């Protein structure tokens, strides 16, 4: 081929607008860095906002496949969008490099040679569970919204957590007020609280949790609930919150240092989030794969094979793909702290899980 | 009150909060009778009509028409049973033509209104019924006028025509003369007189000329109760009725 | 004036109008039927699916137009019916059904049953109360679907093997498109006919003056419930079709903003107008598609358009055309 | 489950109820009393929250921030009123829904263009950041007390304004029969503009006060719209007292559903079923309540208009 | 008796959309005078009144009230000048209580101190006092009519305009209204009245205008009208 076309499903309006915007900034930065080329070929990037609705994402992917004839796909933030668009992409053999969601079906029974994850959804929680053990928390309360993904996250936590559960609280989706739950937590007197509450729910929860006088009970969360976007919105109450992720901006790796510096330069000194990092990595992965197949991207199988053996320097450090095309990689412990300028941000504390693989790989027949 | 009365209401009660708007009212209307209901403002006349037609739920009492028990029936079922009404405020379909109004009324009483696959305009019988109704109330010349733009008197007549489509045995008229000048009032009186042959009528009206001209029997309501009931002369001469309602200098 | 003279105009006017207006649906139908045959020649295959989607949404919008436009029932829970249909189809697939007809039939039935049940309660209220109670039922469904694991909850449910259309399967790659078109045309014809039928007249009478209709002897509640149930059935069918079309179903189908968008499309097109629903859907989707391709800020122009419609075409875009045609 | 816990949850329920009333207050005025369906009410709420957060962050003064937020939001609302809303008063609900839905789309894009797509920081005023000890065993967030106070004050103020002042009467008159009100000499346009501005001020106040305990982000307005409407409808459109009672009712039912329903179900049902059912039911408690109320009282608890 | 004209109307034309209803009306209402507007149904009486009070924009012509031009003025401005109307169809506010109807618009637009107060209005219509807490939609038709009259009086207008104000009232109450209007007249209340009880109007009014298809077909004093029964049958259908 003489050019590469990447379709990006932007998520910059709707419920995941903030995360989608982070992704977009990561994509833009990477493409800029590569001088508008991918694997040496001129790159054409088509980006469309689909407003976070999986049904609209399905429409969008149809257009990308049939009208734009894309070679690679990436972009949606939410698992449901990823699950919605997968079948069409897989049928067309267009590689889908996830820039965020890592739904369990694609890690297990529905694993597909054309899907590539960045992490499996539960692995963050598994890391948090391990962390809780290491911190010596014996009695915990765990909180998540009442939908299957919420339960998955709590199950992920329970998979490695060895202590006792004082309570397992499921909140309403989109809840504003958490007084009742906070009272329950206070009554349970746990050593620590683990919560998975994405977006506004997490912001509401942490603010009210601290305001409710439970500052002394440590909070543990998967990285999504304590990333820069949330920190920036919640402020001081985030201080000291432990969270886990497969990447952090102060990870001392040349590729990462370069990325973070470039990002902060381009975007007014803002720290990148994990979403920006993954978007950046996604473009880098495509770049490497195109180069590895010598520009013959028509050979989809070869492209998929090349993607499966990543030959680029990832901002998260070394990783390899498992059988299910989900990475085997490290998970880090971060804590919300102040940087040199007094800005709140995550600080790397250490590695919680090394070369960790997700729990679903066994179900994958690939 | 004979057992053979066409319509009988026994012990009707209606409360609005603390207000006893209808206070154990007994009322009977005989076949072919025009029975006028008069009484001071707020005496409970419209309320009574609403109770009879089923627009308001009863708090007590029972109703029957021609031996059929009406008490538990919904408004439209009462219409089916032969009880039809007009409203105190003219209530026609103002955006439709007179013809459409009449067709709508006719349709309610000829076949099912749940048919949705065939055009109504193809039904000749409905058209005939509508035209006959228009003829009855003298609106045949205004079939294609939009009902809302008709003069008030004509709208009133249309209202009556809509009620007549049910071929009622008892027709409830709530102030049919309201808002009419002398000329239209005379026409309405003539129309009601004409209807006497078709149906019994319970007539509420403050126009005493019309009431005394039309009514076979008059019942007077006051504070939700029947104060007096009898023929026109009896009512005219009734001192209490004069005091609470007619006043001393009755208009011509 | 004799009587026959007086009725004459009404007898001729509709007949003449019928000719002019009667051609239009067939022309549109033919044009839409040709889309899959023409589009590939211009590299526009994608728009086959796009139009198919609009046709499905137009079915849902038309069903809303029946209760909203003709019946005066302002419902804000229509996406709930669509969702029920979609999930019914999914449930049948999960239970091993492979036939599209069965799945869609199930969707239709589920929409009808759900509408009948919720309608029985909702129709006791009017106006904004009705709007809110229909919303409440749709929201209950939404949260139920979000938390229900069997069908994927929030993650949704993928239909990975396409449903079978029976012997039609082998006919042509785009046969699903034509099936949808045929169903949409049927629904459109049904709604158009309904408007001039006894039932439609009764429904419009109820819209204009419910009390009077009861006093005329109409079983108002039953008529409204019948219309509501019918609309629910058609919306359910649209949901079933949508499940096939997207090969995916998720609760976001039932989010209240989807109900609001349906409402907005119908009002935009012209409520109670024959062409209102399809026109509204076509305008909304086309505009959104064009805007999304061209800008990240694609919401506000849609908002502006709504404002313009409210003030410049208060009875909807379809009314605008009707008047033009009347003048011309 | 001890008495303190139950008492605390009761308090939480009432607190949430008052919070809901605060959110619904402006809408009660504009929709309930003036009968204008303004979906973009949530956008004014969002504006209030954003402006207050930004000003608070920049100036350090919370009270000042709230004041500025109200002032600026009212200004924006006044412009929108002149350009759009004023032409909608006489229109039907559907036209109002359509137009104000359009306003939402515009407002969300505008906020995104001005402040970016990410949620922003709305700090809690330092003095109120911690809890106060209500009872020895019962700390209560100080800031929440402010919200409760504001909710109560707004409720009382609104009740008096609507039911016991001439302005309230004139608004109601103008809303139900504009022409007749004008025949009586009422400058309906001016009264409505005033009430709309007041509604905007209440929306901004709610937004500014809610910011510190919640997420200040695009879409926050739409998220509160439904609960606010639910409260108004349960109470009976047009009744301030109804809205108040309904808000408390919703607050209590919702809180009770979350706090007591899952354990109660666990006690009587198999654990897996209870785990699925409890939170699901608690999540839709508000809607079930509304459907139940309307099924028995089709015009809400305190019907104000026929 | 010589009156200063309070209201003057010159060449007034008005209508609804394309259909013109009034074709050039000229008349005055003097201060303290009671003028009756007569005519059969649909002749334009209500339209005249609507145009006077600003509910309908005049197509042509001039209206002056107390020297101020009011054609083209808004209804609320005209009302504040001191014009109060009892409109056709009562138009009570469904969501205001009886008491609120009577205090919300209360004013002293005629500048007199001994005007109508709540108590005096209740004394005029005791029924309203009994129903003080009812809202407009919880009243019987006649109660609404009383309320509409009382509401107009509560503004203490300089010009009182009554369009079929005795409509739907019991005969006793009707008599009350006539007595009341007579008393008002004695007090110097300027009144423009439309009603179907011509005999009562002959007793009450100073002058009469008969409308026929949007034009003034006849005008004159009560004595003249009373004398000419031919007018009655020709123009009024009596
Ligand atoms: N919905 C209601 N709520 C409370 N009170 C009501 C309601 N409807 C009517 N009333 C009261 O009930 C009484 C009877 O009213 P109704 O309308 O039956 O009187 P009416 O005899 O028809 O009077 P009119 O001759 O003035 O029309 C009145 O005093 C009225 O105030
Ligand atoms: N809103 C309207 N739109 C169109 N035409 C109207 C409207 N109101 C009245 N008309 C017409 O204007 C003419 C005069 O009506 P108007 O109400 O002034 O008569 P009126 O003399 O007051 O009669 P009535 O005794 O019936 O009250 C009538 O032909 C009527 O049909
Ligand atoms: Mg009455
Ligand atoms: Mg008139």
PDB file of C-alpha atoms in Angstrom, chain C residues 307 311, chain D residues 30 34 36 38 40 44 73-90 100 103 178 187-200:
ATOM      1  CA  UNK C 307     -34.448  26.534  17.689  1.00  0.00           C
ATOM      2  CA  UNK C 311     -39.646  29.512  15.648  1.00  0.00           C
TER       3      UNK C 311
ATOM      4  CA  UNK D  30     -40.166  27.994  35.956  1.00  0.00           C
ATOM      5  CA  UNK D  34     -44.804  29.354  35.127  1.00  0.00           C
ATOM      6  CA  UNK D  36     -42.657  26.514  30.950  1.00  0.00           C
ATOM      7  CA  UNK D  38     -37.216  24.364  30.372  1.00  0.00           C
ATOM      8  CA  UNK D  40     -32.018  23.703  29.741  1.00  0.00           C
ATOM      9  CA  UNK D  44     -27.977  26.931  34.089  1.00  0.00           C
ATOM     10  CA  UNK D  73     -25.724  32.946  35.338  1.00  0.00           C
ATOM     11  CA  UNK D  74     -28.623  35.329  35.706  1.00  0.00           C
ATOM     12  CA  UNK D  75     -27.015  37.507  33.090  1.00  0.00           C
ATOM     13  CA  UNK D  76     -26.686  34.603  30.683  1.00  0.00           C
ATOM     14  CA  UNK D  77     -30.213  33.541  31.493  1.00  0.00           C
ATOM     15  CA  UNK D  78     -31.472  37.036  30.803  1.00  0.00           C
ATOM     16  CA  UNK D  79     -29.923  36.988  27.364  1.00  0.00           C
ATOM     17  CA  UNK D  80     -31.315  33.540  26.654  1.00  0.00           C
ATOM     18  CA  UNK D  81     -34.677  34.686  27.947  1.00  0.00           C
ATOM     19  CA  UNK D  82     -34.772  37.645  25.604  1.00  0.00           C
ATOM     20  CA  UNK D  83     -33.589  35.639  22.617  1.00  0.00           C
ATOM     21  CA  UNK D  84     -35.434  32.376  23.101  1.00  0.00           C
ATOM     22  CA  UNK D  85     -37.439  31.666  26.217  1.00  0.00           C
ATOM     23  CA  UNK D  86     -39.615  34.765  25.966  1.00  0.00           C
ATOM     24  CA  UNK D  87     -40.978  33.470  22.700  1.00  0.00           C
ATOM     25  CA  UNK D  88     -41.769  30.120  24.267  1.00  0.00           C
ATOM     26  CA  UNK D  89     -44.021  31.059  27.171  1.00  0.00           C
ATOM     27  CA  UNK D  90     -47.109  31.019  25.036  1.00  0.00           C
ATOM     28  CA  UNK D 100     -34.702  23.907  25.187  1.00  0.00           C
ATOM     29  CA  UNK D 103     -30.318  24.931  24.092  1.00  0.00           C
ATOM     30  CA  UNK D 178     -51.883  35.219  30.032  1.00  0.00           C
ATOM     31  CA  UNK D 187     -47.084  43.184  32.812  1.00  0.00           C
ATOM     32  CA  UNK D 188     -46.901  39.458  32.268  1.00  0.00           C
ATOM     33  CA  UNK D 189     -43.773  39.642  30.161  1.00  0.00           C
ATOM     34  CA  UNK D 190     -41.901  41.508  32.844  1.00  0.00           C
ATOM     35  CA  UNK D 191     -43.150  39.272  35.636  1.00  0.00           C
ATOM     36  CA  UNK D 192     -42.136  36.190  33.693  1.00  0.00           C
ATOM     37  CA  UNK D 193     -38.708  37.577  32.934  1.00  0.00           C
ATOM     38  CA  UNK D 194     -38.241  38.246  36.615  1.00  0.00           C
ATOM     39  CA  UNK D 195     -39.346  34.772  37.586  1.00  0.00           C
ATOM     40  CA  UNK D 196     -37.176  33.170  34.958  1.00  0.00           C
ATOM     41  CA  UNK D 197     -34.210  35.127  36.250  1.00  0.00           C
ATOM     42  CA  UNK D 198     -35.054  34.026  39.765  1.00  0.00           C
ATOM     43  CA  UNK D 199     -35.271  30.425  38.568  1.00  0.00           C
ATOM     44  CA  UNK D 200     -31.869  30.840  36.950  1.00  0.00           C
TER      45      UNK D 200
END
